[in-house]
Amino acid sequence: MLEVADLSVAYGPIVALRQASLVLEEGEIVTVIGANGAGKSTLLRTICGILRPRSGSIRLEGQEIGGRPSSDLVRRGIALVPEGRHVFAEMTVRENLDLGAYYRRDGAAVARDLEHVLETFPILREKIRLSGGGLSGGQQQMLAIGRALMSRPRLLMLDEPSLGLAPAIVQQLGRIIRDLNAAGTTVLLVEQNARMALRLAHRGYVLATGRVTRTGTGAALLADPAVQESYLGGLAA
Ligand code: ATP
């Protein structure tokens, strides 16, 4: 579905991605793990058109999409749940969700998708008239995911969704990601919480200072001593 090949991205003189390559097959959950500053967010921001590649290619179903505007990529079915959620604090939960459907003109299907999002996240139904800023961190994460789902993505990209959330909420989030995937959404998950991410993912990539240094199934990476040492606190999974 998505093929990233030899992708390099820089912020002026700072090179954040160095010839990174990865592949996502339709129906997979793929994770990219790595330390702070490894280039994970840069990868997602480039795939969804916020940043331009310096070199390399990004192909969606065989078509080059590198450097295309975000609006175009949303229409093609790519949605990003950004790090830090970026919920609009002054807007209501409903208004935040409606924004996710901004580019859609299929009103009846949008209404069905809204109902589906509210079934997936009952707490959002309860709080639908409240402002986004009044939600807890976990609820804001649900809202950010719900907003992304309102664009009806085929590829959902999540940037550090577990950041700052209590362990029970992280578990709930894991179940939600698994359910969305089972319902047909391909998922690209970026996480510093490597254990959670590798348990959830079919396959993973390790990113270190902008380079892909390892790849394998989630189970294989969890069992890899070098991954355990660097990303799992040295403990056997
Ligand atoms: P984090 O988990 O902290 O978000 P990350 O793996 O997502 O880390 P990136 O945010 O992609 O890493 O950052 C990769 C590199 O690019 C880092 O060296 C970072 O300092 C640099 N960088 C990121 N954003 C910018 C920016 N707007 N301007 C300049 N340098 C940046």
PDB file of C-alpha atoms and ligand atoms in Angstrom:
ATOM      1  CA  MET A   1       0.000   0.000   0.000  1.00  0.00           C
ATOM      2  CA  LEU A   2       2.728   2.457   1.043  1.00  0.00           C
ATOM      3  CA  GLU A   3       6.338   2.270   0.010  1.00  0.00           C
ATOM      4  CA  VAL A   4       8.904   4.694   1.388  1.00  0.00           C
ATOM      5  CA  ALA A   5      12.267   4.353  -0.337  1.00  0.00           C
ATOM      6  CA  ASP A   6      15.569   6.027   0.551  1.00  0.00           C
ATOM      7  CA  LEU A   7      13.754   8.972   2.094  1.00  0.00           C
ATOM      8  CA  SER A   8      15.881  11.841   3.336  1.00  0.00           C
ATOM      9  CA  VAL A   9      14.397  14.898   5.023  1.00  0.00           C
ATOM     10  CA  ALA A  10      16.144  17.906   6.548  1.00  0.00           C
ATOM     11  CA  TYR A  11      15.280  21.004   8.522  1.00  0.00           C
ATOM     12  CA  GLY A  12      17.769  23.416   6.963  1.00  0.00           C
ATOM     13  CA  PRO A  13      21.147  21.991   7.906  1.00  0.00           C
ATOM     14  CA  ILE A  14      19.691  19.383  10.307  1.00  0.00           C
ATOM     15  CA  VAL A  15      19.195  16.064   8.562  1.00  0.00           C
ATOM     16  CA  ALA A  16      16.385  14.230  10.367  1.00  0.00           C
ATOM     17  CA  LEU A  17      15.889  11.237   8.047  1.00  0.00           C
ATOM     18  CA  ARG A  18      18.698   9.510   6.165  1.00  0.00           C
ATOM     19  CA  GLN A  19      17.671   7.224   3.330  1.00  0.00           C
ATOM     20  CA  ALA A  20      14.962   5.575   5.375  1.00  0.00           C
ATOM     21  CA  SER A  21      12.960   2.835   3.666  1.00  0.00           C
ATOM     22  CA  LEU A  22       9.866   1.043   4.830  1.00  0.00           C
ATOM     23  CA  VAL A  23       6.894  -0.783   3.406  1.00  0.00           C
ATOM     24  CA  LEU A  24       3.313  -1.103   4.628  1.00  0.00           C
ATOM     25  CA  GLU A  25       1.048  -3.770   3.238  1.00  0.00           C
ATOM     26  CA  GLU A  26      -2.680  -3.200   3.259  1.00  0.00           C
ATOM     27  CA  GLY A  27      -4.238  -4.438   6.509  1.00  0.00           C
ATOM     28  CA  GLU A  28      -1.052  -4.306   8.575  1.00  0.00           C
ATOM     29  CA  ILE A  29      -0.183  -2.567  11.793  1.00  0.00           C
ATOM     30  CA  VAL A  30       3.400  -1.401  11.373  1.00  0.00           C
ATOM     31  CA  THR A  31       5.280   0.412  14.088  1.00  0.00           C
ATOM     32  CA  VAL A  32       8.324   2.648  13.998  1.00  0.00           C
ATOM     33  CA  ILE A  33      10.127   2.786  17.314  1.00  0.00           C
ATOM     34  CA  GLY A  34      13.119   4.854  18.315  1.00  0.00           C
ATOM     35  CA  ALA A  35      14.495   7.259  20.872  1.00  0.00           C
ATOM     36  CA  ASN A  36      13.681  10.934  21.190  1.00  0.00           C
ATOM     37  CA  GLY A  37      14.830  12.765  18.074  1.00  0.00           C
ATOM     38  CA  ALA A  38      15.313   9.609  15.975  1.00  0.00           C
ATOM     39  CA  GLY A  39      13.178  11.068  13.184  1.00  0.00           C
ATOM     40  CA  LYS A  40       9.867   9.312  13.814  1.00  0.00           C
ATOM     41  CA  SER A  41       7.665  12.412  13.709  1.00  0.00           C
ATOM     42  CA  THR A  42       9.569  13.689  10.693  1.00  0.00           C
ATOM     43  CA  LEU A  43       8.731  10.459   8.868  1.00  0.00           C
ATOM     44  CA  LEU A  44       4.993  10.815   9.555  1.00  0.00           C
ATOM     45  CA  ARG A  45       4.964  14.530   8.779  1.00  0.00           C
ATOM     46  CA  THR A  46       6.627  13.867   5.443  1.00  0.00           C
ATOM     47  CA  ILE A  47       4.263  11.029   4.511  1.00  0.00           C
ATOM     48  CA  CYS A  48       1.270  13.262   5.176  1.00  0.00           C
ATOM     49  CA  GLY A  49       2.635  16.186   3.201  1.00  0.00           C
ATOM     50  CA  ILE A  50       3.571  18.635   5.971  1.00  0.00           C
ATOM     51  CA  LEU A  51       7.276  18.324   5.086  1.00  0.00           C
ATOM     52  CA  ARG A  52       8.918  17.883   1.700  1.00  0.00           C
ATOM     53  CA  PRO A  53      11.415  15.105   1.068  1.00  0.00           C
ATOM     54  CA  ARG A  54      14.948  16.194   0.231  1.00  0.00           C
ATOM     55  CA  SER A  55      15.353  12.972  -1.750  1.00  0.00           C
ATOM     56  CA  GLY A  56      13.808   9.547  -2.051  1.00  0.00           C
ATOM     57  CA  SER A  57      10.269   8.518  -2.820  1.00  0.00           C
ATOM     58  CA  ILE A  58       6.942   7.886  -1.115  1.00  0.00           C
ATOM     59  CA  ARG A  59       4.496   5.795  -3.107  1.00  0.00           C
ATOM     60  CA  LEU A  60       0.882   5.173  -2.240  1.00  0.00           C
ATOM     61  CA  GLU A  61      -0.491   2.307  -4.283  1.00  0.00           C
ATOM     62  CA  GLY A  62       2.361   2.805  -6.733  1.00  0.00           C
ATOM     63  CA  GLN A  63       1.785   6.562  -7.180  1.00  0.00           C
ATOM     64  CA  GLU A  64       4.405   9.043  -6.060  1.00  0.00           C
ATOM     65  CA  ILE A  65       2.987  11.287  -3.322  1.00  0.00           C
ATOM     66  CA  GLY A  66       6.170  12.870  -1.893  1.00  0.00           C
ATOM     67  CA  GLY A  67       5.708  16.624  -1.548  1.00  0.00           C
ATOM     68  CA  ARG A  68       1.988  16.590  -2.384  1.00  0.00           C
ATOM     69  CA  PRO A  69      -0.132  18.932  -0.238  1.00  0.00           C
ATOM     70  CA  SER A  70      -1.743  17.479   2.891  1.00  0.00           C
ATOM     71  CA  SER A  71      -5.249  18.230   1.619  1.00  0.00           C
ATOM     72  CA  ASP A  72      -4.602  15.981  -1.373  1.00  0.00           C
ATOM     73  CA  LEU A  73      -3.281  13.195   0.858  1.00  0.00           C
ATOM     74  CA  VAL A  74      -6.267  13.383   3.225  1.00  0.00           C
ATOM     75  CA  ARG A  75      -8.489  12.948   0.185  1.00  0.00           C
ATOM     76  CA  ARG A  76      -6.429   9.930  -0.818  1.00  0.00           C
ATOM     77  CA  GLY A  77      -7.094   8.332   2.557  1.00  0.00           C
ATOM     78  CA  ILE A  78      -4.099   9.213   4.718  1.00  0.00           C
ATOM     79  CA  ALA A  79      -4.829  10.636   8.192  1.00  0.00           C
ATOM     80  CA  LEU A  80      -2.412  11.697  10.926  1.00  0.00           C
ATOM     81  CA  VAL A  81      -3.100  11.825  14.646  1.00  0.00           C
ATOM     82  CA  PRO A  82      -0.311  14.223  15.609  1.00  0.00           C
ATOM     83  CA  GLU A  83       1.889  14.004  18.657  1.00  0.00           C
ATOM     84  CA  GLY A  84       0.352  16.057  21.449  1.00  0.00           C
ATOM     85  CA  ARG A  85      -3.119  15.478  19.940  1.00  0.00           C
ATOM     86  CA  HIS A  86      -3.699  19.097  18.846  1.00  0.00           C
ATOM     87  CA  VAL A  87      -7.323  19.073  19.869  1.00  0.00           C
ATOM     88  CA  PHE A  88      -8.898  22.509  19.354  1.00  0.00           C
ATOM     89  CA  ALA A  89      -9.461  23.529  22.952  1.00  0.00           C
ATOM     90  CA  GLU A  90     -12.029  26.279  22.291  1.00  0.00           C
ATOM     91  CA  MET A  91     -14.130  24.148  19.972  1.00  0.00           C
ATOM     92  CA  THR A  92     -16.621  21.564  21.129  1.00  0.00           C
ATOM     93  CA  VAL A  93     -16.039  17.844  20.774  1.00  0.00           C
ATOM     94  CA  ARG A  94     -18.569  17.818  17.932  1.00  0.00           C
ATOM     95  CA  GLU A  95     -16.835  20.685  16.122  1.00  0.00           C
ATOM     96  CA  ASN A  96     -13.475  18.940  16.463  1.00  0.00           C
ATOM     97  CA  LEU A  97     -14.966  15.786  14.949  1.00  0.00           C
ATOM     98  CA  ASP A  98     -16.653  17.722  12.130  1.00  0.00           C
ATOM     99  CA  LEU A  99     -13.281  19.210  11.172  1.00  0.00           C
ATOM    100  CA  GLY A 100     -12.024  15.715  10.412  1.00  0.00           C
ATOM    101  CA  ALA A 101     -14.643  15.463   7.659  1.00  0.00           C
ATOM    102  CA  TYR A 102     -13.758  18.888   6.226  1.00  0.00           C
ATOM    103  CA  TYR A 103     -12.913  17.620   2.726  1.00  0.00           C
ATOM    104  CA  ARG A 104     -15.830  15.218   2.447  1.00  0.00           C
ATOM    105  CA  ARG A 105     -18.972  15.956   0.477  1.00  0.00           C
ATOM    106  CA  ASP A 106     -20.774  12.665   1.155  1.00  0.00           C
ATOM    107  CA  GLY A 107     -23.000  13.961   3.958  1.00  0.00           C
ATOM    108  CA  ALA A 108     -24.944  10.777   4.651  1.00  0.00           C
ATOM    109  CA  ALA A 109     -21.771   8.714   4.963  1.00  0.00           C
ATOM    110  CA  VAL A 110     -20.234  11.399   7.205  1.00  0.00           C
ATOM    111  CA  ALA A 111     -23.245  11.114   9.529  1.00  0.00           C
ATOM    112  CA  ARG A 112     -22.832   7.318   9.642  1.00  0.00           C
ATOM    113  CA  ASP A 113     -19.121   7.661  10.360  1.00  0.00           C
ATOM    114  CA  LEU A 114     -19.842  10.136  13.157  1.00  0.00           C
ATOM    115  CA  GLU A 115     -22.215   7.609  14.698  1.00  0.00           C
ATOM    116  CA  HIS A 116     -19.556   4.927  14.369  1.00  0.00           C
ATOM    117  CA  VAL A 117     -16.917   7.129  16.035  1.00  0.00           C
ATOM    118  CA  LEU A 118     -19.330   7.844  18.911  1.00  0.00           C
ATOM    119  CA  GLU A 119     -19.961   4.105  19.275  1.00  0.00           C
ATOM    120  CA  THR A 120     -16.221   3.456  19.341  1.00  0.00           C
ATOM    121  CA  PHE A 121     -15.650   6.231  21.905  1.00  0.00           C
ATOM    122  CA  PRO A 122     -18.790   6.497  24.073  1.00  0.00           C
ATOM    123  CA  ILE A 123     -17.105   9.128  26.232  1.00  0.00           C
ATOM    124  CA  LEU A 124     -17.124  11.501  23.236  1.00  0.00           C
ATOM    125  CA  ARG A 125     -20.887  11.113  22.936  1.00  0.00           C
ATOM    126  CA  GLU A 126     -21.256  12.018  26.602  1.00  0.00           C
ATOM    127  CA  LYS A 127     -19.087  15.111  26.155  1.00  0.00           C
ATOM    128  CA  ILE A 128     -20.128  16.083  22.638  1.00  0.00           C
ATOM    129  CA  ARG A 129     -21.181  19.637  23.575  1.00  0.00           C
ATOM    130  CA  LEU A 130     -18.220  20.323  25.847  1.00  0.00           C
ATOM    131  CA  SER A 131     -15.077  22.097  24.711  1.00  0.00           C
ATOM    132  CA  GLY A 132     -12.132  19.943  23.652  1.00  0.00           C
ATOM    133  CA  GLY A 133      -9.912  21.684  26.178  1.00  0.00           C
ATOM    134  CA  GLY A 134     -12.044  20.393  29.044  1.00  0.00           C
ATOM    135  CA  LEU A 135     -11.276  16.736  28.289  1.00  0.00           C
ATOM    136  CA  SER A 136      -8.656  14.665  30.105  1.00  0.00           C
ATOM    137  CA  GLY A 137      -5.482  13.651  28.248  1.00  0.00           C
ATOM    138  CA  GLY A 138      -6.861  10.203  27.428  1.00  0.00           C
ATOM    139  CA  GLN A 139     -10.164  11.666  26.240  1.00  0.00           C
ATOM    140  CA  GLN A 140      -8.322  14.182  24.051  1.00  0.00           C
ATOM    141  CA  GLN A 141      -6.395  11.301  22.502  1.00  0.00           C
ATOM    142  CA  MET A 142      -9.683   9.544  21.734  1.00  0.00           C
ATOM    143  CA  LEU A 143     -10.979  12.793  20.220  1.00  0.00           C
ATOM    144  CA  ALA A 144      -7.853  13.193  18.086  1.00  0.00           C
ATOM    145  CA  ILE A 145      -8.255   9.618  16.806  1.00  0.00           C
ATOM    146  CA  GLY A 146     -11.988  10.135  16.266  1.00  0.00           C
ATOM    147  CA  ARG A 147     -11.282  13.314  14.308  1.00  0.00           C
ATOM    148  CA  ALA A 148      -8.808  11.440  12.098  1.00  0.00           C
ATOM    149  CA  LEU A 149     -11.349   8.651  11.539  1.00  0.00           C
ATOM    150  CA  MET A 150     -13.897  11.231  10.328  1.00  0.00           C
ATOM    151  CA  SER A 151     -11.805  11.591   7.156  1.00  0.00           C
ATOM    152  CA  ARG A 152     -12.436   7.862   6.583  1.00  0.00           C
ATOM    153  CA  PRO A 153      -8.747   7.001   6.255  1.00  0.00           C
ATOM    154  CA  ARG A 154      -7.411   3.830   4.731  1.00  0.00           C
ATOM    155  CA  LEU A 155      -4.066   4.574   6.360  1.00  0.00           C
ATOM    156  CA  LEU A 156      -4.171   5.896   9.913  1.00  0.00           C
ATOM    157  CA  MET A 157      -0.889   7.251  11.247  1.00  0.00           C
ATOM    158  CA  LEU A 158      -0.528   7.792  14.974  1.00  0.00           C
ATOM    159  CA  ASP A 159       2.352   9.787  16.470  1.00  0.00           C
ATOM    160  CA  GLU A 160       3.085   8.718  20.057  1.00  0.00           C
ATOM    161  CA  PRO A 161      -0.534   8.173  21.066  1.00  0.00           C
ATOM    162  CA  SER A 162       0.431   6.705  24.454  1.00  0.00           C
ATOM    163  CA  LEU A 163       2.461   9.734  25.522  1.00  0.00           C
ATOM    164  CA  GLY A 164       1.444  10.968  28.971  1.00  0.00           C
ATOM    165  CA  LEU A 165      -1.417   8.498  29.387  1.00  0.00           C
ATOM    166  CA  ALA A 166      -2.011   6.218  32.393  1.00  0.00           C
ATOM    167  CA  PRO A 167      -1.261   2.506  31.806  1.00  0.00           C
ATOM    168  CA  ALA A 168      -4.944   1.520  31.825  1.00  0.00           C
ATOM    169  CA  ILE A 169      -5.715   4.105  29.134  1.00  0.00           C
ATOM    170  CA  VAL A 170      -2.730   2.930  27.079  1.00  0.00           C
ATOM    171  CA  GLN A 171      -4.169  -0.599  27.209  1.00  0.00           C
ATOM    172  CA  GLN A 172      -7.559   0.682  26.106  1.00  0.00           C
ATOM    173  CA  LEU A 173      -5.876   2.567  23.280  1.00  0.00           C
ATOM    174  CA  GLY A 174      -4.136  -0.629  22.197  1.00  0.00           C
ATOM    175  CA  ARG A 175      -7.472  -2.437  21.987  1.00  0.00           C
ATOM    176  CA  ILE A 176      -8.962   0.416  19.967  1.00  0.00           C
ATOM    177  CA  ILE A 177      -6.063   0.383  17.493  1.00  0.00           C
ATOM    178  CA  ARG A 178      -6.406  -3.392  17.120  1.00  0.00           C
ATOM    179  CA  ASP A 179     -10.174  -3.092  16.528  1.00  0.00           C
ATOM    180  CA  LEU A 180      -9.740  -0.334  13.925  1.00  0.00           C
ATOM    181  CA  ASN A 181      -7.195  -2.496  12.155  1.00  0.00           C
ATOM    182  CA  ALA A 182      -9.471  -5.539  12.281  1.00  0.00           C
ATOM    183  CA  ALA A 183     -12.168  -3.390  10.668  1.00  0.00           C
ATOM    184  CA  GLY A 184      -9.859  -2.734   7.705  1.00  0.00           C
ATOM    185  CA  THR A 185      -7.706   0.292   8.528  1.00  0.00           C
ATOM    186  CA  THR A 186      -3.989   0.002   7.869  1.00  0.00           C
ATOM    187  CA  VAL A 187      -2.048   1.527  10.780  1.00  0.00           C
ATOM    188  CA  LEU A 188       1.363   3.170  11.013  1.00  0.00           C
ATOM    189  CA  LEU A 189       2.162   3.664  14.679  1.00  0.00           C
ATOM    190  CA  VAL A 190       5.100   5.707  15.948  1.00  0.00           C
ATOM    191  CA  GLU A 191       5.956   5.130  19.582  1.00  0.00           C
ATOM    192  CA  GLN A 192       8.570   5.599  22.243  1.00  0.00           C
ATOM    193  CA  ASN A 193       6.591   3.003  24.218  1.00  0.00           C
ATOM    194  CA  ALA A 194       8.294   0.229  22.279  1.00  0.00           C
ATOM    195  CA  ARG A 195       6.854  -2.638  24.270  1.00  0.00           C
ATOM    196  CA  MET A 196       3.253  -1.574  23.707  1.00  0.00           C
ATOM    197  CA  ALA A 197       3.905  -0.863  20.046  1.00  0.00           C
ATOM    198  CA  LEU A 198       5.750  -4.113  19.254  1.00  0.00           C
ATOM    199  CA  ARG A 199       3.095  -6.185  20.977  1.00  0.00           C
ATOM    200  CA  LEU A 200       0.440  -4.549  18.867  1.00  0.00           C
ATOM    201  CA  ALA A 201       2.210  -4.467  15.512  1.00  0.00           C
ATOM    202  CA  HIS A 202       2.570  -7.138  12.886  1.00  0.00           C
ATOM    203  CA  ARG A 203       5.944  -5.680  11.935  1.00  0.00           C
ATOM    204  CA  GLY A 204       8.230  -2.977  13.164  1.00  0.00           C
ATOM    205  CA  TYR A 205      11.149  -0.786  12.188  1.00  0.00           C
ATOM    206  CA  VAL A 206      13.768   0.665  14.501  1.00  0.00           C
ATOM    207  CA  LEU A 207      14.842   4.197  13.660  1.00  0.00           C
ATOM    208  CA  ALA A 208      18.078   5.603  15.103  1.00  0.00           C
ATOM    209  CA  THR A 209      19.373   9.073  14.184  1.00  0.00           C
ATOM    210  CA  GLY A 210      17.327   9.088  11.012  1.00  0.00           C
ATOM    211  CA  ARG A 211      18.280   5.615   9.767  1.00  0.00           C
ATOM    212  CA  VAL A 212      16.368   2.346   9.798  1.00  0.00           C
ATOM    213  CA  THR A 213      18.662   0.053  11.764  1.00  0.00           C
ATOM    214  CA  ARG A 214      16.452  -3.013  12.241  1.00  0.00           C
ATOM    215  CA  THR A 215      13.223  -4.484  11.011  1.00  0.00           C
ATOM    216  CA  GLY A 216      11.239  -7.620  11.690  1.00  0.00           C
ATOM    217  CA  THR A 217       7.987  -8.914  13.087  1.00  0.00           C
ATOM    218  CA  GLY A 218       6.810  -7.370  16.353  1.00  0.00           C
ATOM    219  CA  ALA A 219       7.578 -10.650  18.131  1.00  0.00           C
ATOM    220  CA  ALA A 220      11.073 -10.918  16.625  1.00  0.00           C
ATOM    221  CA  LEU A 221      11.969  -7.350  17.616  1.00  0.00           C
ATOM    222  CA  LEU A 222      10.630  -7.915  21.147  1.00  0.00           C
ATOM    223  CA  ALA A 223      12.932 -10.934  21.426  1.00  0.00           C
ATOM    224  CA  ASP A 224      15.948  -9.158  19.897  1.00  0.00           C
ATOM    225  CA  PRO A 225      18.585  -8.563  22.625  1.00  0.00           C
ATOM    226  CA  ALA A 226      19.764  -5.312  21.010  1.00  0.00           C
ATOM    227  CA  VAL A 227      16.193  -3.975  20.944  1.00  0.00           C
ATOM    228  CA  GLN A 228      15.636  -5.097  24.529  1.00  0.00           C
ATOM    229  CA  GLU A 229      18.829  -3.365  25.613  1.00  0.00           C
ATOM    230  CA  SER A 230      18.128  -0.053  23.874  1.00  0.00           C
ATOM    231  CA  TYR A 231      14.343   0.247  23.828  1.00  0.00           C
ATOM    232  CA  LEU A 232      12.813  -2.117  26.377  1.00  0.00           C
ATOM    233  CA  GLY A 233      14.847  -1.134  29.421  1.00  0.00           C
ATOM    234  CA  GLY A 234      17.057  -4.208  29.099  1.00  0.00           C
ATOM    235  CA  LEU A 235      14.272  -6.474  30.354  1.00  0.00           C
ATOM    236  CA  ALA A 236      13.178  -9.588  28.518  1.00  0.00           C
ATOM    237  CA  ALA A 237       9.713  -8.995  27.091  1.00  0.00           C
TER     238      ALA A 237
HETATM  239  P1  ATP B   1      10.274  12.830  19.371  1.00  0.00           P
HETATM  240  O1  ATP B   1       9.824  11.579  19.952  1.00  0.00           O
HETATM  241  O2  ATP B   1      11.023  13.707  20.309  1.00  0.00           O
HETATM  242  O3  ATP B   1       9.217  13.571  18.583  1.00  0.00           O
HETATM  243  P2  ATP B   1      11.235  11.894  16.869  1.00  0.00           P
HETATM  244  O4  ATP B   1      11.860  10.560  16.721  1.00  0.00           O
HETATM  245  O5  ATP B   1       9.839  12.041  16.435  1.00  0.00           O
HETATM  246  O6  ATP B   1      11.397  12.403  18.331  1.00  0.00           O
HETATM  247  P3  ATP B   1      11.773  14.112  15.155  1.00  0.00           P
HETATM  248  O7  ATP B   1      10.853  15.028  15.880  1.00  0.00           O
HETATM  249  O8  ATP B   1      11.394  13.609  13.833  1.00  0.00           O
HETATM  250  O9  ATP B   1      12.162  12.884  16.075  1.00  0.00           O
HETATM  251  O10 ATP B   1      13.182  14.873  15.060  1.00  0.00           O
HETATM  252  C1  ATP B   1      14.278  14.360  14.303  1.00  0.00           C
HETATM  253  C2  ATP B   1      15.415  15.392  14.303  1.00  0.00           C
HETATM  254  O11 ATP B   1      14.985  16.567  13.651  1.00  0.00           O
HETATM  255  C3  ATP B   1      15.867  15.824  15.687  1.00  0.00           C
HETATM  256  O12 ATP B   1      17.247  16.020  15.646  1.00  0.00           O
HETATM  257  C4  ATP B   1      15.140  17.124  15.891  1.00  0.00           C
HETATM  258  O13 ATP B   1      15.855  17.955  16.765  1.00  0.00           O
HETATM  259  C5  ATP B   1      15.093  17.692  14.511  1.00  0.00           C
HETATM  260  N1  ATP B   1      13.905  18.548  14.309  1.00  0.00           N
HETATM  261  C6  ATP B   1      12.612  18.165  14.453  1.00  0.00           C
HETATM  262  N2  ATP B   1      11.759  19.174  14.171  1.00  0.00           N
HETATM  263  C7  ATP B   1      12.541  20.231  13.834  1.00  0.00           C
HETATM  264  C8  ATP B   1      12.277  21.571  13.407  1.00  0.00           C
HETATM  265  N3  ATP B   1      11.016  22.049  13.276  1.00  0.00           N
HETATM  266  N4  ATP B   1      13.341  22.365  13.150  1.00  0.00           N
HETATM  267  C9  ATP B   1      14.605  21.899  13.260  1.00  0.00           C
HETATM  268  N5  ATP B   1      14.931  20.654  13.643  1.00  0.00           N
HETATM  269  C10 ATP B   1      13.920  19.820  13.921  1.00  0.00           C
END
